[in-house]
Amino acid sequence: MAITRAPAKPTLEPAPAAREERFISGAPDAQSQATGRGIRKGKKEQITITVAPEILDRVDEARHKMGLSRAAWINTCIFQGLESGFTGIRGSRDE
């Protein structure tokens, strides 16, 4: 009696591209939603700002000295400004 190979069973796995997409979309930070002010990513919102190159150079120098990412440094400055009562360069608009 001859030994024969069993026929290959069809695979039920999705195509590689579909598996990759399912993996990527399952990441916690992949769940972003537009909020009207920015894009919600987790507990934070992503926004876009425009900064003069000279100021950005100063930001990068300062954040590097503190060992922070650019985003962490900017968030810290915003928080400290709000906590210290910063209302603008020349005060509030009501003045």
mmCIF file of N, CA, C and O in Angstrom, residues 32-95:
data_model
loop_
_atom_site.group_PDB
_atom_site.id
_atom_site.type_symbol
_atom_site.label_atom_id
_atom_site.label_comp_id
_atom_site.label_asym_id
_atom_site.label_seq_id
_atom_site.Cartn_x
_atom_site.Cartn_y
_atom_site.Cartn_z
ATOM 1 N N SER A 32 -8.558 57.356 16.999
ATOM 2 C CA SER A 32 -8.589 58.808 17.052
ATOM 3 C C SER A 32 -9.932 59.305 16.532
ATOM 4 O O SER A 32 -10.505 58.732 15.627
ATOM 5 N N GLN A 33 -10.417 60.373 17.153
ATOM 6 C CA GLN A 33 -11.699 60.947 16.774
ATOM 7 C C GLN A 33 -11.554 62.453 16.663
ATOM 8 O O GLN A 33 -10.936 63.083 17.508
ATOM 9 N N ALA A 34 -12.132 63.028 15.628
ATOM 10 C CA ALA A 34 -12.130 64.477 15.488
ATOM 11 C C ALA A 34 -13.082 65.068 16.524
ATOM 12 O O ALA A 34 -14.166 64.554 16.739
ATOM 13 N N THR A 35 -12.635 66.136 17.198
ATOM 14 C CA THR A 35 -13.447 66.758 18.246
ATOM 15 C C THR A 35 -13.878 68.164 17.886
ATOM 16 O O THR A 35 -14.571 68.798 18.657
ATOM 17 N N GLY A 36 -13.433 68.667 16.754
ATOM 18 C CA GLY A 36 -13.736 70.048 16.395
ATOM 19 C C GLY A 36 -12.625 70.983 16.832
ATOM 20 O O GLY A 36 -12.488 72.073 16.321
ATOM 21 N N ARG A 37 -11.815 70.556 17.802
ATOM 22 C CA ARG A 37 -10.685 71.361 18.270
ATOM 23 C C ARG A 37 -9.365 70.714 17.879
ATOM 24 O O ARG A 37 -8.348 71.375 17.850
ATOM 25 N N GLY A 38 -9.400 69.446 17.640
ATOM 26 C CA GLY A 38 -8.203 68.676 17.316
ATOM 27 C C GLY A 38 -8.625 67.235 17.132
ATOM 28 O O GLY A 38 -9.809 66.938 16.969
ATOM 29 N N ILE A 39 -7.673 66.341 17.194
ATOM 30 C CA ILE A 39 -7.968 64.916 17.072
ATOM 31 C C ILE A 39 -7.692 64.263 18.409
ATOM 32 O O ILE A 39 -6.588 64.371 18.945
ATOM 33 N N ARG A 40 -8.694 63.612 18.972
ATOM 34 C CA ARG A 40 -8.532 62.947 20.261
ATOM 35 C C ARG A 40 -7.704 61.698 20.067
ATOM 36 O O ARG A 40 -7.979 60.872 19.226
ATOM 37 N N LYS A 41 -6.652 61.588 20.890
ATOM 38 C CA LYS A 41 -5.793 60.407 20.904
ATOM 39 C C LYS A 41 -5.621 60.008 22.358
ATOM 40 O O LYS A 41 -4.871 60.646 23.093
ATOM 41 N N GLY A 42 -6.374 58.996 22.745
ATOM 42 C CA GLY A 42 -6.342 58.582 24.143
ATOM 43 C C GLY A 42 -6.991 59.646 24.995
ATOM 44 O O GLY A 42 -8.111 60.073 24.735
ATOM 45 N N LYS A 43 -6.270 60.135 26.002
ATOM 46 C CA LYS A 43 -6.809 61.155 26.911
ATOM 47 C C LYS A 43 -6.437 62.569 26.472
ATOM 48 O O LYS A 43 -6.775 63.532 27.136
ATOM 49 N N LYS A 44 -5.716 62.696 25.367
ATOM 50 C CA LYS A 44 -5.259 64.009 24.912
ATOM 51 C C LYS A 44 -5.838 64.327 23.541
ATOM 52 O O LYS A 44 -6.424 63.472 22.891
ATOM 53 N N GLU A 45 -5.667 65.579 23.115
ATOM 54 C CA GLU A 45 -6.079 66.000 21.780
ATOM 55 C C GLU A 45 -4.862 66.513 21.036
ATOM 56 O O GLU A 45 -4.077 67.287 21.582
ATOM 57 N N GLN A 46 -4.711 66.080 19.803
ATOM 58 C CA GLN A 46 -3.613 66.525 18.959
ATOM 59 C C GLN A 46 -4.053 67.767 18.204
ATOM 60 O O GLN A 46 -5.122 67.785 17.602
ATOM 61 N N ILE A 47 -3.230 68.814 18.270
ATOM 62 C CA ILE A 47 -3.512 70.050 17.547
ATOM 63 C C ILE A 47 -2.301 70.398 16.682
ATOM 64 O O ILE A 47 -1.233 69.819 16.841
ATOM 65 N N THR A 48 -2.469 71.351 15.799
ATOM 66 C CA THR A 48 -1.371 71.812 14.957
ATOM 67 C C THR A 48 -1.140 73.287 15.248
ATOM 68 O O THR A 48 -2.085 74.067 15.303
ATOM 69 N N ILE A 49 0.123 73.641 15.455
ATOM 70 C CA ILE A 49 0.471 75.047 15.667
ATOM 71 C C ILE A 49 1.577 75.426 14.683
ATOM 72 O O ILE A 49 2.297 74.572 14.183
ATOM 73 N N THR A 50 1.696 76.707 14.417
ATOM 74 C CA THR A 50 2.742 77.219 13.546
ATOM 75 C C THR A 50 3.679 78.063 14.402
ATOM 76 O O THR A 50 3.227 78.929 15.154
ATOM 77 N N VAL A 51 4.974 77.793 14.302
ATOM 78 C CA VAL A 51 5.966 78.464 15.139
ATOM 79 C C VAL A 51 7.099 78.959 14.247
ATOM 80 O O VAL A 51 7.543 78.246 13.342
ATOM 81 N N ALA A 52 7.571 80.161 14.522
ATOM 82 C CA ALA A 52 8.703 80.708 13.782
ATOM 83 C C ALA A 52 9.938 79.829 14.007
ATOM 84 O O ALA A 52 10.148 79.328 15.111
ATOM 85 N N PRO A 53 10.764 79.634 12.982
ATOM 86 C CA PRO A 53 11.936 78.761 13.119
ATOM 87 C C PRO A 53 12.868 79.163 14.263
ATOM 88 O O PRO A 53 13.416 78.301 14.950
ATOM 89 N N GLU A 54 13.029 80.464 14.479
ATOM 90 C CA GLU A 54 13.921 80.924 15.551
ATOM 91 C C GLU A 54 13.381 80.509 16.917
ATOM 92 O O GLU A 54 14.143 80.133 17.810
ATOM 93 N N ILE A 55 12.079 80.606 17.093
ATOM 94 C CA ILE A 55 11.469 80.208 18.363
ATOM 95 C C ILE A 55 11.567 78.695 18.538
ATOM 96 O O ILE A 55 11.878 78.202 19.623
ATOM 97 N N LEU A 56 11.339 77.960 17.464
ATOM 98 C CA LEU A 56 11.418 76.507 17.535
ATOM 99 C C LEU A 56 12.832 76.057 17.895
ATOM 100 O O LEU A 56 13.006 75.100 18.665
ATOM 101 N N ASP A 57 13.846 76.755 17.383
ATOM 102 C CA ASP A 57 15.233 76.447 17.760
ATOM 103 C C ASP A 57 15.431 76.625 19.265
ATOM 104 O O ASP A 57 16.073 75.804 19.915
ATOM 105 N N ARG A 58 14.873 77.697 19.812
ATOM 106 C CA ARG A 58 14.994 77.955 21.253
ATOM 107 C C ARG A 58 14.241 76.900 22.061
ATOM 108 O O ARG A 58 14.707 76.464 23.111
ATOM 109 N N VAL A 59 13.064 76.512 21.570
ATOM 110 C CA VAL A 59 12.283 75.462 22.242
ATOM 111 C C VAL A 59 13.091 74.167 22.265
ATOM 112 O O VAL A 59 13.222 73.521 23.309
ATOM 113 N N ASP A 60 13.658 73.799 21.126
ATOM 114 C CA ASP A 60 14.424 72.554 21.051
ATOM 115 C C ASP A 60 15.650 72.583 21.957
ATOM 116 O O ASP A 60 15.996 71.579 22.582
ATOM 117 N N GLU A 61 16.294 73.728 22.044
ATOM 118 C CA GLU A 61 17.460 73.850 22.924
ATOM 119 C C GLU A 61 17.047 73.697 24.387
ATOM 120 O O GLU A 61 17.678 72.962 25.147
ATOM 121 N N ALA A 62 15.968 74.369 24.771
ATOM 122 C CA ALA A 62 15.505 74.302 26.159
ATOM 123 C C ALA A 62 15.010 72.904 26.526
ATOM 124 O O ALA A 62 15.330 72.377 27.589
ATOM 125 N N ARG A 63 14.238 72.277 25.642
ATOM 126 C CA ARG A 63 13.700 70.955 25.965
ATOM 127 C C ARG A 63 14.802 69.913 26.007
ATOM 128 O O ARG A 63 14.766 68.984 26.802
ATOM 129 N N HIS A 64 15.840 70.099 25.169
ATOM 130 C CA HIS A 64 16.964 69.157 25.181
ATOM 131 C C HIS A 64 17.704 69.229 26.519
ATOM 132 O O HIS A 64 18.079 68.194 27.079
ATOM 133 N N LYS A 65 17.896 70.448 27.045
ATOM 134 C CA LYS A 65 18.568 70.619 28.332
ATOM 135 C C LYS A 65 17.793 69.937 29.460
ATOM 136 O O LYS A 65 18.380 69.461 30.425
ATOM 137 N N MET A 66 16.468 69.904 29.325
ATOM 138 C CA MET A 66 15.628 69.293 30.366
ATOM 139 C C MET A 66 15.386 67.806 30.109
ATOM 140 O O MET A 66 14.777 67.132 30.933
ATOM 141 N N GLY A 67 15.804 67.311 28.958
ATOM 142 C CA GLY A 67 15.603 65.905 28.640
ATOM 143 C C GLY A 67 14.158 65.563 28.326
ATOM 144 O O GLY A 67 13.707 64.443 28.581
ATOM 145 N N LEU A 68 13.423 66.528 27.764
ATOM 146 C CA LEU A 68 12.008 66.321 27.446
ATOM 147 C C LEU A 68 11.797 66.279 25.940
ATOM 148 O O LEU A 68 12.600 66.831 25.180
ATOM 149 N N SER A 69 10.710 65.684 25.551
ATOM 150 C CA SER A 69 10.311 65.767 24.148
ATOM 151 C C SER A 69 9.775 67.176 23.908
ATOM 152 O O SER A 69 9.446 67.911 24.854
ATOM 153 N N ARG A 70 9.683 67.555 22.660
ATOM 154 C CA ARG A 70 9.145 68.875 22.323
ATOM 155 C C ARG A 70 7.720 69.017 22.849
ATOM 156 O O ARG A 70 7.360 70.031 23.448
ATOM 157 N N ALA A 71 6.898 67.990 22.635
ATOM 158 C CA ALA A 71 5.505 68.048 23.078
ATOM 159 C C ALA A 71 5.411 68.161 24.601
ATOM 160 O O ALA A 71 4.603 68.932 25.124
ATOM 161 N N ALA A 72 6.242 67.410 25.318
ATOM 162 C CA ALA A 72 6.214 67.469 26.785
ATOM 163 C C ALA A 72 6.632 68.852 27.275
ATOM 164 O O ALA A 72 6.036 69.400 28.209
ATOM 165 N N TRP A 73 7.648 69.439 26.638
ATOM 166 C CA TRP A 73 8.108 70.762 27.048
ATOM 167 C C TRP A 73 7.034 71.817 26.800
ATOM 168 O O TRP A 73 6.756 72.653 27.656
ATOM 169 N N ILE A 74 6.400 71.763 25.627
ATOM 170 C CA ILE A 74 5.346 72.732 25.306
ATOM 171 C C ILE A 74 4.166 72.558 26.255
ATOM 172 O O ILE A 74 3.622 73.548 26.770
ATOM 173 N N ASN A 75 3.765 71.321 26.539
ATOM 174 C CA ASN A 75 2.671 71.078 27.483
ATOM 175 C C ASN A 75 3.002 71.619 28.869
ATOM 176 O O ASN A 75 2.156 72.218 29.531
ATOM 177 N N THR A 76 4.248 71.426 29.303
ATOM 178 C CA THR A 76 4.672 71.928 30.614
ATOM 179 C C THR A 76 4.608 73.449 30.652
ATOM 180 O O THR A 76 4.124 74.034 31.631
ATOM 181 N N CYS A 77 5.077 74.110 29.606
ATOM 182 C CA CYS A 77 5.038 75.573 29.555
ATOM 183 C C CYS A 77 3.602 76.092 29.575
ATOM 184 O O CYS A 77 3.301 77.069 30.275
ATOM 185 N N ILE A 78 2.728 75.458 28.828
ATOM 186 C CA ILE A 78 1.323 75.876 28.822
ATOM 187 C C ILE A 78 0.732 75.718 30.214
ATOM 188 O O ILE A 78 0.075 76.630 30.739
ATOM 189 N N PHE A 79 0.969 74.564 30.836
ATOM 190 C CA PHE A 79 0.435 74.312 32.174
ATOM 191 C C PHE A 79 0.962 75.337 33.178
ATOM 192 O O PHE A 79 0.196 75.925 33.939
ATOM 193 N N GLN A 80 2.274 75.570 33.166
ATOM 194 C CA GLN A 80 2.853 76.522 34.110
ATOM 195 C C GLN A 80 2.330 77.932 33.867
ATOM 196 O O GLN A 80 2.085 78.682 34.812
ATOM 197 N N GLY A 81 2.155 78.305 32.607
ATOM 198 C CA GLY A 81 1.607 79.623 32.301
ATOM 199 C C GLY A 81 0.191 79.784 32.826
ATOM 200 O O GLY A 81 -0.165 80.812 33.416
ATOM 201 N N LEU A 82 -0.627 78.766 32.646
ATOM 202 C CA LEU A 82 -2.011 78.829 33.141
ATOM 203 C C LEU A 82 -2.061 78.838 34.660
ATOM 204 O O LEU A 82 -2.838 79.572 35.266
ATOM 205 N N GLU A 83 -1.212 78.036 35.297
ATOM 206 C CA GLU A 83 -1.192 77.969 36.758
ATOM 207 C C GLU A 83 -0.686 79.256 37.396
ATOM 208 O O GLU A 83 -1.099 79.612 38.492
ATOM 209 N N SER A 84 0.204 79.963 36.690
ATOM 210 C CA SER A 84 0.759 81.193 37.257
ATOM 211 C C SER A 84 -0.117 82.406 36.970
ATOM 212 O O SER A 84 0.217 83.513 37.366
ATOM 213 N N GLY A 85 -1.218 82.199 36.254
ATOM 214 C CA GLY A 85 -2.128 83.303 35.989
ATOM 215 C C GLY A 85 -1.793 84.103 34.752
ATOM 216 O O GLY A 85 -2.280 85.224 34.576
ATOM 217 N N PHE A 86 -0.976 83.564 33.868
ATOM 218 C CA PHE A 86 -0.614 84.264 32.634
ATOM 219 C C PHE A 86 -1.871 84.581 31.833
ATOM 220 O O PHE A 86 -2.701 83.726 31.582
ATOM 221 N N THR A 87 -2.023 85.835 31.461
ATOM 222 C CA THR A 87 -3.215 86.243 30.713
ATOM 223 C C THR A 87 -2.865 86.838 29.362
ATOM 224 O O THR A 87 -3.733 87.331 28.663
ATOM 225 N N GLY A 88 -1.603 86.851 29.011
ATOM 226 C CA GLY A 88 -1.188 87.401 27.727
ATOM 227 C C GLY A 88 0.008 88.312 27.894
ATOM 228 O O GLY A 88 0.400 88.641 29.007
ATOM 229 N N ILE A 89 0.534 88.757 26.805
ATOM 230 C CA ILE A 89 1.717 89.611 26.844
ATOM 231 C C ILE A 89 1.425 90.918 27.571
ATOM 232 O O ILE A 89 2.176 91.379 28.384
ATOM 233 N N ARG A 90 0.263 91.518 27.298
ATOM 234 C CA ARG A 90 -0.078 92.799 27.922
ATOM 235 C C ARG A 90 -1.332 92.684 28.770
ATOM 236 O O ARG A 90 -2.080 93.632 28.908
ATOM 237 N N GLY A 91 -1.608 91.510 29.266
ATOM 238 C CA GLY A 91 -2.810 91.325 30.079
ATOM 239 C C GLY A 91 -3.965 90.800 29.255
ATOM 240 O O GLY A 91 -3.814 90.464 28.085
ATOM 241 N N SER A 92 -5.133 90.792 29.857
ATOM 242 C CA SER A 92 -6.289 90.244 29.157
ATOM 243 C C SER A 92 -6.829 91.264 28.157
ATOM 244 O O SER A 92 -6.545 92.452 28.244
ATOM 245 N N ARG A 93 -7.675 90.832 27.263
ATOM 246 C CA ARG A 93 -8.275 91.723 26.270
ATOM 247 C C ARG A 93 -9.240 92.717 26.903
ATOM 248 O O ARG A 93 -9.563 93.713 26.311
ATOM 249 N N ASP A 94 -9.736 92.390 28.091
ATOM 250 C CA ASP A 94 -10.680 93.264 28.764
ATOM 251 C C ASP A 94 -10.013 94.503 29.348
ATOM 252 O O ASP A 94 -10.695 95.466 29.699
ATOM 253 N N GLU A 95 -8.700 94.482 29.480
ATOM 254 C CA GLU A 95 -7.996 95.619 30.114
ATOM 255 C C GLU A 95 -7.714 96.721 29.129
ATOM 256 O O GLU A 95 -7.555 96.584 27.996
#
